[in-house]
Tab-separated table of C-alpha atoms in Angstrom:
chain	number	residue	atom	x	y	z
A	1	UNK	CA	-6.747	16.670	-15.721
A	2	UNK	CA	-10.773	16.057	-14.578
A	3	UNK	CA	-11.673	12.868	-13.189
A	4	UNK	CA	-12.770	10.780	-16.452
A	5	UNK	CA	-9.431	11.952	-18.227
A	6	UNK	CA	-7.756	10.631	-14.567
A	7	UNK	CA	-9.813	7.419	-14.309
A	8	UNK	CA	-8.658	6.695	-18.458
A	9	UNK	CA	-5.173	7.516	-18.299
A	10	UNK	CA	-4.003	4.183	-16.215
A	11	UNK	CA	-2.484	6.042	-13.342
A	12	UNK	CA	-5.034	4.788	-11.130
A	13	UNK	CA	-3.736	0.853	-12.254
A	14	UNK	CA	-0.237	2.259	-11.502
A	15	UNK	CA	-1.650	3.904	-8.125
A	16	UNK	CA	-3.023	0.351	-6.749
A	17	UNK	CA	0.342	-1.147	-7.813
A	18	UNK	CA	2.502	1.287	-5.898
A	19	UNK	CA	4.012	1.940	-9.212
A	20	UNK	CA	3.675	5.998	-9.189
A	21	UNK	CA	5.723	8.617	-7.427
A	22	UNK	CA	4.990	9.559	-4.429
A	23	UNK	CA	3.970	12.967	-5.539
A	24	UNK	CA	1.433	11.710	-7.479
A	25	UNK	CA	0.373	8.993	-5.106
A	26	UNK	CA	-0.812	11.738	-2.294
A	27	UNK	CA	-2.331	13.607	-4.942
A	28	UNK	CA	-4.803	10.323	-5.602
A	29	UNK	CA	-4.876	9.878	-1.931
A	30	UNK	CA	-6.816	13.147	-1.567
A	31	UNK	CA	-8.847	12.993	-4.877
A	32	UNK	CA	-10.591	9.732	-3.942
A	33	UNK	CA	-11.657	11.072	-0.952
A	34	UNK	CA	-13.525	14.034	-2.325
A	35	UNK	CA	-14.794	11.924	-5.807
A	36	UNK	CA	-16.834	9.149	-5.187
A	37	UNK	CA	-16.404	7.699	-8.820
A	38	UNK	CA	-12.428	8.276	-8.502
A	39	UNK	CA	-12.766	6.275	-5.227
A	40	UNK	CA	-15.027	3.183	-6.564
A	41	UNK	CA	-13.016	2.927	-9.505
A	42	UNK	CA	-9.907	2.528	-7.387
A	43	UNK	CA	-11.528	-0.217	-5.488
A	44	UNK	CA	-12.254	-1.872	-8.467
A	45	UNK	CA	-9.199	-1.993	-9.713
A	46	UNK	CA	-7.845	-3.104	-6.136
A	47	UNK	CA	-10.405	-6.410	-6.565
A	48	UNK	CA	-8.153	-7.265	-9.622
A	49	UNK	CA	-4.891	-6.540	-8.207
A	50	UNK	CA	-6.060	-9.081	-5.674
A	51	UNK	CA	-7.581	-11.641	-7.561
A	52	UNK	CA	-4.322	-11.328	-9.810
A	53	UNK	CA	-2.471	-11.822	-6.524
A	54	UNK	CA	-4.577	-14.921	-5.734
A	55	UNK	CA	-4.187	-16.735	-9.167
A	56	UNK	CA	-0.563	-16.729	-7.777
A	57	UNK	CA	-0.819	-17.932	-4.302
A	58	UNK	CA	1.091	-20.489	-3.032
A	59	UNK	CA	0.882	-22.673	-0.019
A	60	UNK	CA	4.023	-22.291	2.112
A	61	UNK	CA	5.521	-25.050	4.004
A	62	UNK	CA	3.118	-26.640	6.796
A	63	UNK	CA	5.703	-25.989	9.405
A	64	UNK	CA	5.716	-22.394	8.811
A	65	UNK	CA	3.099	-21.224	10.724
A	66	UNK	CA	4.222	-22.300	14.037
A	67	UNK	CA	7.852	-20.223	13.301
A	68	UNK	CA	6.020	-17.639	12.652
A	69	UNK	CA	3.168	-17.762	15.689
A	70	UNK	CA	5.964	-18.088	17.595
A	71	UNK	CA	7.323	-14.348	16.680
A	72	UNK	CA	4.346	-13.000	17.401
A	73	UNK	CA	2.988	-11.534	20.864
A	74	UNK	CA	-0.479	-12.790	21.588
A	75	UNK	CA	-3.099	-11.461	23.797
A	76	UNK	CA	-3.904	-13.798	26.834
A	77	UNK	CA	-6.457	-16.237	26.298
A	78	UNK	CA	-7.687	-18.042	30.206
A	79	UNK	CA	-8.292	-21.822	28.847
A	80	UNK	CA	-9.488	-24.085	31.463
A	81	UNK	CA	-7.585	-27.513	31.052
A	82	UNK	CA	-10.562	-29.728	31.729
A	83	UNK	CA	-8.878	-32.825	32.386
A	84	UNK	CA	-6.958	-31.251	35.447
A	85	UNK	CA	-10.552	-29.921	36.867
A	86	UNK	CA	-12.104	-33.354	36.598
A	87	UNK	CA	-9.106	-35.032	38.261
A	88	UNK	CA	-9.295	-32.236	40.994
A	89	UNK	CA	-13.196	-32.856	41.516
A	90	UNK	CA	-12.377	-36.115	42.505
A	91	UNK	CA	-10.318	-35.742	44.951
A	92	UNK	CA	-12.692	-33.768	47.231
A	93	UNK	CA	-15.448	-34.625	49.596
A	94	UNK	CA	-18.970	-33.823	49.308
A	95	UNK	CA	-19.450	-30.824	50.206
A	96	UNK	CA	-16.786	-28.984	48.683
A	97	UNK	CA	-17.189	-30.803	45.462
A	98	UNK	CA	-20.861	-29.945	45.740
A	99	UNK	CA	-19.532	-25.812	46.221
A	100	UNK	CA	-17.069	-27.011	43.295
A	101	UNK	CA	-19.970	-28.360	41.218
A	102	UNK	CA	-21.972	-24.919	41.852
A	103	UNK	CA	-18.669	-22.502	40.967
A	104	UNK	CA	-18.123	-24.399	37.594
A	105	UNK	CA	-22.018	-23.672	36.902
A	106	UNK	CA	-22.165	-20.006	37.634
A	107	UNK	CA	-18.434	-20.152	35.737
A	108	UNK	CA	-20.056	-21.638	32.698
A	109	UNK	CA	-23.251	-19.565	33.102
A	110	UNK	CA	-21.059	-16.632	33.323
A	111	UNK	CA	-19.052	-17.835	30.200
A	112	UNK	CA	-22.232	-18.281	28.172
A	113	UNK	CA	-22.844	-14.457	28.598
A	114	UNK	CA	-19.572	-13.013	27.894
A	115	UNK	CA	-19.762	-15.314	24.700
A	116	UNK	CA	-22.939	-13.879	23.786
A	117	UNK	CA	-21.959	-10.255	24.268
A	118	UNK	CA	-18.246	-11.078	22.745
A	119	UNK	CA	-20.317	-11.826	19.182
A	120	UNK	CA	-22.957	-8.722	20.423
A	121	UNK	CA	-19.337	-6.679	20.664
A	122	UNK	CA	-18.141	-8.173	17.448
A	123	UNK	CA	-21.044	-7.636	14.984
A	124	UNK	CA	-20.804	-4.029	16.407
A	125	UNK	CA	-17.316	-3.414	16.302
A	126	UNK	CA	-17.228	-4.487	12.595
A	127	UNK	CA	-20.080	-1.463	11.672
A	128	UNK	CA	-18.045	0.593	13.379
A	129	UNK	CA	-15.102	0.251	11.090
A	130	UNK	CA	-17.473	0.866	8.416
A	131	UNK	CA	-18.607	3.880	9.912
A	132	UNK	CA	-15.279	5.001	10.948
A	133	UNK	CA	-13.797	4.813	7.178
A	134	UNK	CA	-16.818	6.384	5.924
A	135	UNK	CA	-16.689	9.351	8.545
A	136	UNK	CA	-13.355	9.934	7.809
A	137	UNK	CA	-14.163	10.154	4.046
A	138	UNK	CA	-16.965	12.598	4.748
A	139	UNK	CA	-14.837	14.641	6.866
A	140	UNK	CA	-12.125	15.115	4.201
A	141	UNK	CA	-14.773	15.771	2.004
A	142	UNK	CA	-16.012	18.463	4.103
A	143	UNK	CA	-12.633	20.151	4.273
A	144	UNK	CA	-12.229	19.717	0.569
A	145	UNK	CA	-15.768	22.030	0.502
A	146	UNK	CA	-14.439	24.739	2.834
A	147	UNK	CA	-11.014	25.610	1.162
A	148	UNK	CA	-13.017	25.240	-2.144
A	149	UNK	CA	-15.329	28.053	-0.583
A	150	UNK	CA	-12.668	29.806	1.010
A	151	UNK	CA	-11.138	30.198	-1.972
A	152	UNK	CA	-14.014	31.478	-4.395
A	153	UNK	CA	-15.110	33.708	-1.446
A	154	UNK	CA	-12.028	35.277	-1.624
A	155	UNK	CA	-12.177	36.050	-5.622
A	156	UNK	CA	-15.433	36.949	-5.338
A	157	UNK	CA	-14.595	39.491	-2.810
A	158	UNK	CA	-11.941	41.084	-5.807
A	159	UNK	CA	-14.600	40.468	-8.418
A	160	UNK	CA	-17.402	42.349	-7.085
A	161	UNK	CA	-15.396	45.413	-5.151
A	162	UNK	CA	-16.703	48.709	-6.853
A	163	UNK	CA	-13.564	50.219	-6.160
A	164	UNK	CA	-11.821	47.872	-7.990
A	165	UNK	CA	-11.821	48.721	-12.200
A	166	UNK	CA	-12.269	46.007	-14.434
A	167	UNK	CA	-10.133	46.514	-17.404
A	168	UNK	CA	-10.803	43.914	-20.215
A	169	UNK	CA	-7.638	43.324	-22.175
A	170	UNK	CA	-8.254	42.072	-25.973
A	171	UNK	CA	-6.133	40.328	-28.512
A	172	UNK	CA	-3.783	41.655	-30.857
A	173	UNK	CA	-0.109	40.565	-32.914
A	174	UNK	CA	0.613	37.201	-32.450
A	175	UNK	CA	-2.823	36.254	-30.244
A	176	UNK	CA	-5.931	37.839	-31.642
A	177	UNK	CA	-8.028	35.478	-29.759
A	178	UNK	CA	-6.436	36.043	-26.648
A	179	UNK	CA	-8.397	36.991	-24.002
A	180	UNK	CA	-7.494	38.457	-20.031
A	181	UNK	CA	-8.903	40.566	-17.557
A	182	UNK	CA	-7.217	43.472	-14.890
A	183	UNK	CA	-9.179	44.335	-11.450
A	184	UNK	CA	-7.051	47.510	-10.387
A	185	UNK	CA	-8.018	49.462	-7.851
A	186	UNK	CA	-7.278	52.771	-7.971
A	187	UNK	CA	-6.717	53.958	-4.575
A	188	UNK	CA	-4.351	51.510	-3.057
A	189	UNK	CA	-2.837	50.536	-7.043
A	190	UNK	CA	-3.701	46.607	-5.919
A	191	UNK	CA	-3.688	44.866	-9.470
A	192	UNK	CA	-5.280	41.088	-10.060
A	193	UNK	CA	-5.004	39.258	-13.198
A	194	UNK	CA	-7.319	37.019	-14.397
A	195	UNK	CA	-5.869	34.736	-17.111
A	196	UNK	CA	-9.256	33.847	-20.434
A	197	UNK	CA	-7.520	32.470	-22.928
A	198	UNK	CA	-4.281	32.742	-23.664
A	199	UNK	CA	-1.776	31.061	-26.747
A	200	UNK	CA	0.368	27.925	-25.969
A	201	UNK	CA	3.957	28.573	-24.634
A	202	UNK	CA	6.931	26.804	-24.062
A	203	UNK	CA	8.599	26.044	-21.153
A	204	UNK	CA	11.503	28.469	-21.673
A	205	UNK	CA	8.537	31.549	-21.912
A	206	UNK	CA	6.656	33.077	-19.412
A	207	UNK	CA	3.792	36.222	-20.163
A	208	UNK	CA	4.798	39.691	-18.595
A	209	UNK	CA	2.237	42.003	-17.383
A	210	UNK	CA	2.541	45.340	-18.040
A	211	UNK	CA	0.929	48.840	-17.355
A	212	UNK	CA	1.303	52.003	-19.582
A	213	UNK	CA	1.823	54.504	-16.894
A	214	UNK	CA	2.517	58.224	-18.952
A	215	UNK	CA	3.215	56.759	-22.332
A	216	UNK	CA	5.705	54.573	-20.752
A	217	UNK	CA	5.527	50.728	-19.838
A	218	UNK	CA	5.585	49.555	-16.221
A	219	UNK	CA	6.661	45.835	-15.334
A	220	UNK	CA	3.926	44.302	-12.704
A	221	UNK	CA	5.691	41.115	-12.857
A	222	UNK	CA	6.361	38.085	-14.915
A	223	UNK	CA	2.516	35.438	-14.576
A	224	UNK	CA	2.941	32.498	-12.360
A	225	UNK	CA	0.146	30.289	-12.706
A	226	UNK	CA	-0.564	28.981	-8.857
A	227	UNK	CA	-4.459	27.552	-10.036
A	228	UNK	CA	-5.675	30.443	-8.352
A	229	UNK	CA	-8.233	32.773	-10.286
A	230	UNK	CA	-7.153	35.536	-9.414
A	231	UNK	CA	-3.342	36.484	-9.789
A	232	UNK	CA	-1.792	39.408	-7.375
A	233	UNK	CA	0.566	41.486	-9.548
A	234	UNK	CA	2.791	44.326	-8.541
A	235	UNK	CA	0.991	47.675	-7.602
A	236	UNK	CA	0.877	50.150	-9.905
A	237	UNK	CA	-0.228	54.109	-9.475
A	238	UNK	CA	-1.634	55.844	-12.462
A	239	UNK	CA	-2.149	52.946	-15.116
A	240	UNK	CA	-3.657	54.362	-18.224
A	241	UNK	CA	-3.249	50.495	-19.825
A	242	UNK	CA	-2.819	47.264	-19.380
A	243	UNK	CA	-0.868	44.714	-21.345
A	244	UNK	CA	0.375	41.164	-21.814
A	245	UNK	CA	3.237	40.783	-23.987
A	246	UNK	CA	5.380	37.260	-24.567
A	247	UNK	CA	8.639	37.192	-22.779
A	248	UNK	CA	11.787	35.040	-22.116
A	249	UNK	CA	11.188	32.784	-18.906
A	250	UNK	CA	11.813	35.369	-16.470
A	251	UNK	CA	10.901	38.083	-17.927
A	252	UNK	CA	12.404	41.527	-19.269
A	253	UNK	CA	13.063	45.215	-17.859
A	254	UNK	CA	11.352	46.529	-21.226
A	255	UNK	CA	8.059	44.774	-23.116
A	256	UNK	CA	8.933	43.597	-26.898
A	257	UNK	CA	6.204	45.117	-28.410
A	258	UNK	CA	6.320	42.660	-30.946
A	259	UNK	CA	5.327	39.953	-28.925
A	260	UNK	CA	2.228	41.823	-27.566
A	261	UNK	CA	-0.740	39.497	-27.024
A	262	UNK	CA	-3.125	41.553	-25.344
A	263	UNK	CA	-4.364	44.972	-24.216
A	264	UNK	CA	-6.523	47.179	-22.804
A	265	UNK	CA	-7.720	50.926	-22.158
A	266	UNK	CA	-8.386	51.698	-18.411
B	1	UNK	CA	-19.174	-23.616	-13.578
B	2	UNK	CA	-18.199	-20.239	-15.163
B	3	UNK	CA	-15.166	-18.958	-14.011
B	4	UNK	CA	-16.688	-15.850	-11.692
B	5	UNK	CA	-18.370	-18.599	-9.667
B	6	UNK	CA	-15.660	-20.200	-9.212
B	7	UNK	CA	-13.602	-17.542	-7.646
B	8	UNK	CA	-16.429	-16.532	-5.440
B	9	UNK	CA	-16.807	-19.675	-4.046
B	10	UNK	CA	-13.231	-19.414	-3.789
B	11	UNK	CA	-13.669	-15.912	-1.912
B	12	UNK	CA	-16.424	-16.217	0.500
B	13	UNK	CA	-14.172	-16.701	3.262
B	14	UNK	CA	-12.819	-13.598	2.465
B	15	UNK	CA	-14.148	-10.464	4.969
B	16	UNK	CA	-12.368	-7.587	5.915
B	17	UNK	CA	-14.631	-6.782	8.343
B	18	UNK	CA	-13.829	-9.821	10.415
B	19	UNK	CA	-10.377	-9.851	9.500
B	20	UNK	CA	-10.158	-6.346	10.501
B	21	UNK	CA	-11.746	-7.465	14.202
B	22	UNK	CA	-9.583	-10.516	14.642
B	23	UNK	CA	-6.418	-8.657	14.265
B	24	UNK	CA	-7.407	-6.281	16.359
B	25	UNK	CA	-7.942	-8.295	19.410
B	26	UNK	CA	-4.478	-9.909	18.101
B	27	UNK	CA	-5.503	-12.910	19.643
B	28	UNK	CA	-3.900	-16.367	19.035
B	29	UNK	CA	-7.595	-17.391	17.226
B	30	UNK	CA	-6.685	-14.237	15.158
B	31	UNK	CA	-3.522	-15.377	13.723
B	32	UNK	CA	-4.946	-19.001	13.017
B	33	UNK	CA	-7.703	-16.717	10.738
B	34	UNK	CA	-5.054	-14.746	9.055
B	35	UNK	CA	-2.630	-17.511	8.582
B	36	UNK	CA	-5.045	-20.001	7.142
B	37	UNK	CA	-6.761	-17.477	4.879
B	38	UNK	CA	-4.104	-15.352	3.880
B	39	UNK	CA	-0.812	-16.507	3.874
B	40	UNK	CA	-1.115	-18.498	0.242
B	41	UNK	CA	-1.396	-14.842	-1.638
B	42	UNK	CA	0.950	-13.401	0.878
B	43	UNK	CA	3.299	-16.061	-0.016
B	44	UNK	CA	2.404	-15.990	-3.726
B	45	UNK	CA	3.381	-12.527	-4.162
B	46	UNK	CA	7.147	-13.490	-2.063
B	47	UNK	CA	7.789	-16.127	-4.348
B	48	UNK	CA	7.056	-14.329	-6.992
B	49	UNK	CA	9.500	-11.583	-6.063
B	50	UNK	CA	12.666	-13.122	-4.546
B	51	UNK	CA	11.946	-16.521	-6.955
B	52	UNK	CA	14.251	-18.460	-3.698
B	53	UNK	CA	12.470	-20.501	-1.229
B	54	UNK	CA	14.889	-20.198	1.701
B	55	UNK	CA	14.531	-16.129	0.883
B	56	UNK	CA	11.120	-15.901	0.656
B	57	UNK	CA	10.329	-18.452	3.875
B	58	UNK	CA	12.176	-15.968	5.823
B	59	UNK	CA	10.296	-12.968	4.465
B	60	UNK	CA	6.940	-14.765	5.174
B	61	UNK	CA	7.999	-14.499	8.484
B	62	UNK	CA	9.394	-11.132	8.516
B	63	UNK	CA	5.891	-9.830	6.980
B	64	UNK	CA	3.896	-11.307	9.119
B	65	UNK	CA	5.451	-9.771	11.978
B	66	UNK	CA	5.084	-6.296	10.252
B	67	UNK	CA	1.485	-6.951	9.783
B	68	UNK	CA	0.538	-8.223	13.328
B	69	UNK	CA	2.783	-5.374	14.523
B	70	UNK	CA	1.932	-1.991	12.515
B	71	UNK	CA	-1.464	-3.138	12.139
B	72	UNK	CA	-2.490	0.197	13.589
B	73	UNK	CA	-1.034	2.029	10.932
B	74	UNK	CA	-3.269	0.454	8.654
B	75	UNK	CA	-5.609	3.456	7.102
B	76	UNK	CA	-9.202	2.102	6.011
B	77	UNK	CA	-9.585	5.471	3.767
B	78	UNK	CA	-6.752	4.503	1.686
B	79	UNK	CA	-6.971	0.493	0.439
B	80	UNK	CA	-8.647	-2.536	1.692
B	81	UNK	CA	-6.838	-4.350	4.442
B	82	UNK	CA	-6.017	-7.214	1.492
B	83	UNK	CA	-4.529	-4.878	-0.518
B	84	UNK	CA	-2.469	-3.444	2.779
B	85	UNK	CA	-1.270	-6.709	3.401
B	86	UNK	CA	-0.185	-7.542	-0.105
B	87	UNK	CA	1.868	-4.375	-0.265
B	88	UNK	CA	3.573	-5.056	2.853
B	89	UNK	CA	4.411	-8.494	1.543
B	90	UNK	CA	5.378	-7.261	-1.957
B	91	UNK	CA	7.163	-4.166	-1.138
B	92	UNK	CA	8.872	-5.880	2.019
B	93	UNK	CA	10.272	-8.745	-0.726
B	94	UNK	CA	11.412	-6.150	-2.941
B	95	UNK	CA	13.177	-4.258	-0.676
B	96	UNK	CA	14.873	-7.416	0.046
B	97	UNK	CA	15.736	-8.167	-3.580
B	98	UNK	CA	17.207	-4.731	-4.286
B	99	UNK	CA	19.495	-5.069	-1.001
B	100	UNK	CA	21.308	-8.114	-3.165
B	101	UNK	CA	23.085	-6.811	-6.405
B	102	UNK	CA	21.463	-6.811	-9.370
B	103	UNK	CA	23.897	-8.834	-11.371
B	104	UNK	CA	23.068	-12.228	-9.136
B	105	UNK	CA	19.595	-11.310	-9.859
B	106	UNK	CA	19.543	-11.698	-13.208
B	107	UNK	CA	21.570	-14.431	-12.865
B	108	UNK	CA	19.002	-16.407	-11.043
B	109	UNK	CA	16.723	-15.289	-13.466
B	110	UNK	CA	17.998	-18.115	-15.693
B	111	UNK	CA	18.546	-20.447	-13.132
B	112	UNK	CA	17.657	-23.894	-13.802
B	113	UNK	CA	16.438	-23.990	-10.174
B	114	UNK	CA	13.913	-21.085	-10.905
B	115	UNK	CA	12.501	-22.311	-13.689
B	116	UNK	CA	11.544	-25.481	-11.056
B	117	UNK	CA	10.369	-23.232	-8.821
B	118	UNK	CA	8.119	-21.670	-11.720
B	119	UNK	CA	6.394	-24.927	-12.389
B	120	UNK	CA	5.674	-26.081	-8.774
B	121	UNK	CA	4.078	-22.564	-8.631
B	122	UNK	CA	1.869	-23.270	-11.836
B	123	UNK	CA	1.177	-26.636	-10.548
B	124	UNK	CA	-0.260	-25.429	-7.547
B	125	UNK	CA	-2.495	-22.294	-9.403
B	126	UNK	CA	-3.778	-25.027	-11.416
B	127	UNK	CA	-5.274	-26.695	-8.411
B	128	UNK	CA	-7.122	-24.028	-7.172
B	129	UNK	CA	-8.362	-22.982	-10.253
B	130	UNK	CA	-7.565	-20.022	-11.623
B	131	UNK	CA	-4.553	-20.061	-13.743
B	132	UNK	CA	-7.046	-20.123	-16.759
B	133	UNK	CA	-8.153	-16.518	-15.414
B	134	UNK	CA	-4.404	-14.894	-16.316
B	135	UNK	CA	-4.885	-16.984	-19.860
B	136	UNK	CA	-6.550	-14.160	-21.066
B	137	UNK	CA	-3.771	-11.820	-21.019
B	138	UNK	CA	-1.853	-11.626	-23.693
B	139	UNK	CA	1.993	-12.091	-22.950
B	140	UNK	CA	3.101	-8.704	-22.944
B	141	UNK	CA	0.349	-7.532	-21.096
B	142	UNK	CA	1.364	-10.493	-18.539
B	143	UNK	CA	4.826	-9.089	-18.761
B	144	UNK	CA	4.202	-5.488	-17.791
B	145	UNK	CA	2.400	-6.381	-14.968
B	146	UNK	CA	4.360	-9.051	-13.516
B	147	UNK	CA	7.653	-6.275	-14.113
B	148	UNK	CA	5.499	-3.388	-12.111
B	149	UNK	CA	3.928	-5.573	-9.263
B	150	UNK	CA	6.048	-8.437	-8.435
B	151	UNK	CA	9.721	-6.737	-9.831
B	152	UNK	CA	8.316	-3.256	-8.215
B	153	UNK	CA	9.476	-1.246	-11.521
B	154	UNK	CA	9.082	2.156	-11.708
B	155	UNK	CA	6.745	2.923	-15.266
B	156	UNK	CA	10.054	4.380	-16.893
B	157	UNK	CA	12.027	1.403	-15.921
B	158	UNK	CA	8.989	-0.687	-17.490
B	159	UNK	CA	9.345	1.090	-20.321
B	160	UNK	CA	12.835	0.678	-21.054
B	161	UNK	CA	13.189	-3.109	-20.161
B	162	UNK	CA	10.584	-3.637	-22.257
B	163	UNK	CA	12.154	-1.215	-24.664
B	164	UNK	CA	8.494	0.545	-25.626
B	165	UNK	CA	7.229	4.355	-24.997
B	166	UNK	CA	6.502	5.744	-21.238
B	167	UNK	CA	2.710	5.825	-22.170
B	168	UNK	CA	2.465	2.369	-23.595
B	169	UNK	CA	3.239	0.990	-20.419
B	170	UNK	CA	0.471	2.974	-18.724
B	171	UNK	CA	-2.193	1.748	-21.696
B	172	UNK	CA	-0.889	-1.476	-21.673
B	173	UNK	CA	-1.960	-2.355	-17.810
B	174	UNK	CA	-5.177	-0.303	-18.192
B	175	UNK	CA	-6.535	-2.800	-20.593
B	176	UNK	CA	-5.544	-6.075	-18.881
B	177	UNK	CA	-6.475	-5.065	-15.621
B	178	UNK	CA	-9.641	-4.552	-17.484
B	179	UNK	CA	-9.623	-7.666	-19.004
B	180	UNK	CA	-8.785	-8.996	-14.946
B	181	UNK	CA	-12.373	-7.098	-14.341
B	182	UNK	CA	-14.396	-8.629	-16.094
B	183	UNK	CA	-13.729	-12.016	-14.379
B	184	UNK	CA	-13.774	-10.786	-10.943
């Protein structure tokens, strides 16, 4: 499924709601990160959930919040209780109240600055969660990137080996526009399958690849698709053919020739 | 005064960033923020769930103390903090409904006592504004959403209370939470 088919099919509702399996839900999780559309689209859809949410609110009972402040740990907050300074201020003589007097004003003076830098420290701490999300998003991103690369690199390598032998296989029978191609290599027998087009099945059928090795077929394994490209089959030594036939899930010992789909000459 | 206005005036107090500062000094100023913005919706969703008052004033409390507590689990890269918070509260107050049987719950379903608790809760919506948002759903539209966020139904179990195909239920909430987007 691409993104557009994704973004139409209302999973992504179902996704905000915590409606989908879980499966499914980690599979969004890591889409949004590497589509930007996928990811707006979801937050869009959260702004609804929410203002959904808030044409439901209701105001609990006023003497809720103090149960509930009082489950919770707080950090420490130093309050000066005013009245109690005042009253002490009083009582002193001169001197001392004057040393008093000057304490309170470097204490305010030295409140006044921590204010300033405790909004200085706020403003900044709020980019930083910004930033923060957004580096983590680019990060994934990045990794998304480097297995994508990884992975091409890696079929490229089979693509382009020139001891490899590309071996297109046509369609015949039941699939004449079936299409598929072999990279065999010669030497070691290493076989890859790339899957063109190939007919519908059902869930009970699974293709067999096979090679004609002396006039005789050889199994290299029923085809598992794993969203790779490229497809590692059983060796084979010797191949004069390749060939696709239409199988029982599982596959069988010996090809029915009458569900042949494709085939090539090596 | 269109409706959008309205629930932007309505919203302005509404920023994660600051939210997301307060709680993390988890200061007593923090809570008072939280509480006073917050807790409505938070409570909103419980009602909706558990449809008791003695049930869901205890699970206000109990999510609260999950959200001050595992706020550090929260993940920026996968919701908004609002949408964290309303999970907690509506997955917390299902949790707590499926722990009852299921035969009292539909029981209370027809409960004179809920229906009371229905229109105090329509009452209050009206007051703040927004009830005539939901208006434009249709009623089955309404009803699929209210069975997969405030019931926490699966999209099969949608599907057969509402006794209509799997993908139906997925087509059905595309197109009122698109009809939810256009006012918000």
């Amino acid at each position: 499924m691409n993104i557009k088919e994704l973004i139409e099919s209302g999973s992504l509702e179902l996704y905000v709601m915590g409606s989908l399996p879980p499966e499914e839900t980690k599979e969004i999780d890591e889409l949004r990160l590497a589509h930007k559309e996928l990811n707006e689209e979801i937050l869009k859809i959260e702004d609804a959930m929410i203002a959904y949410a808030d044409t439901h609110a209701v105001k609990p009972k006023e003497e809720l919040k103090e149960k509930i402040a009082g489950k919770l740990n707080f950090s420490v907050n130093l309050d000066l209780d005013q009245e109690r300074v005042s009253s002490i201020l009083i009582q002193m003589p001169g001197i001392y109240r004057f040393a008093a007097a000057a304490s309170v004003a470097l204490i305010l003076t030295f409140a006044v600055t921590t204010f300033y830098y405790a909004s200085k420290y706020h403003d900044a701490s709020s980019q930083l969660v910004a930033m923060q999300s957004e580096k983590t998003q680019l990060a994934n991103q990045v990794k998304f990137v480097t297995t994508e690369s990884e992975r091409i690199k890696g079929e490229l390598a089979i693509a382009s080996d020139p001891t490899k032998k590309m071996v297109a296989l046509k369609g015949v029978n039941i699939a004449p526009n079936a299409n598929a191609v072999v990279y065999w290599d010669k030497e070691s027998g290493k076989t890859y399958l790339k899957i063109g087009a190939m007919p519908q099945i059902t869930s009970d059928q699974q293709f067999q690849l096979w090679a004609m090795v002396k006039g005789k077929p050889v199994d290299l394994g029923v085809i598992n698709k794993d969203g790779s490209t490229f497809i590692e089959m059983k060796d084979v030594q010797n191949a004069e053919a390749f060939a696709i036939t239409l199988e029982p899930l599982g596959g069988k010992p010996v090809p029915d020739m009458d569900k042949l789909c494709v085939i090539g000459n090596v | 005064m269109g409706a959008r206005t309205r629930y932007l005036e309505q919203h302005k107090k509404y920023d994660e960033a600051l939210l997301y500062t307060e709680l993390k000094s988890k200061s007593r100023k923090a809570f008072e923020y939280l509480y006073d913005n917050y807790s409505a919706a938070l409570y909103g969703v419980i009602v909706n769930v558990l449809r008791n008052e003695e049930a869901s004033n205890d699970a206000l409390q109990e999510v609260f103390v999950k959200i001050w507590n595992n706020f550090d689990s929260y993940d920026p890269s996968k919701s908004r903090l609002y949408t964290w918070m309303l999970n907690i509260a509506r997955n917390h107050s299902i949790d707590k409904l499926r722990s009852k049987n299921t035969a009292d719950r539909k029981e209370l379903k027809n409960d004179k006592e809920y229906v009371q608790s229905q229109k105090g809760a329509e009452t209050f919506v009206e007051g703040i504004g927004l009830r005539k948002l939901v208006d434009h759903l249709d009623e089955d539209q309404k009803q699929v959403i209210d069975l997969l966020y405030f019931q926490g139904f699966t999209q099969s179990e949608a599907a057969e209370e509402l006794n209509i195909p799997l993908g139906t239920v997925k087509s059905r909430v595309r197109i009122a939470i698109h009809k939810l987007r256009k006012f918000f």
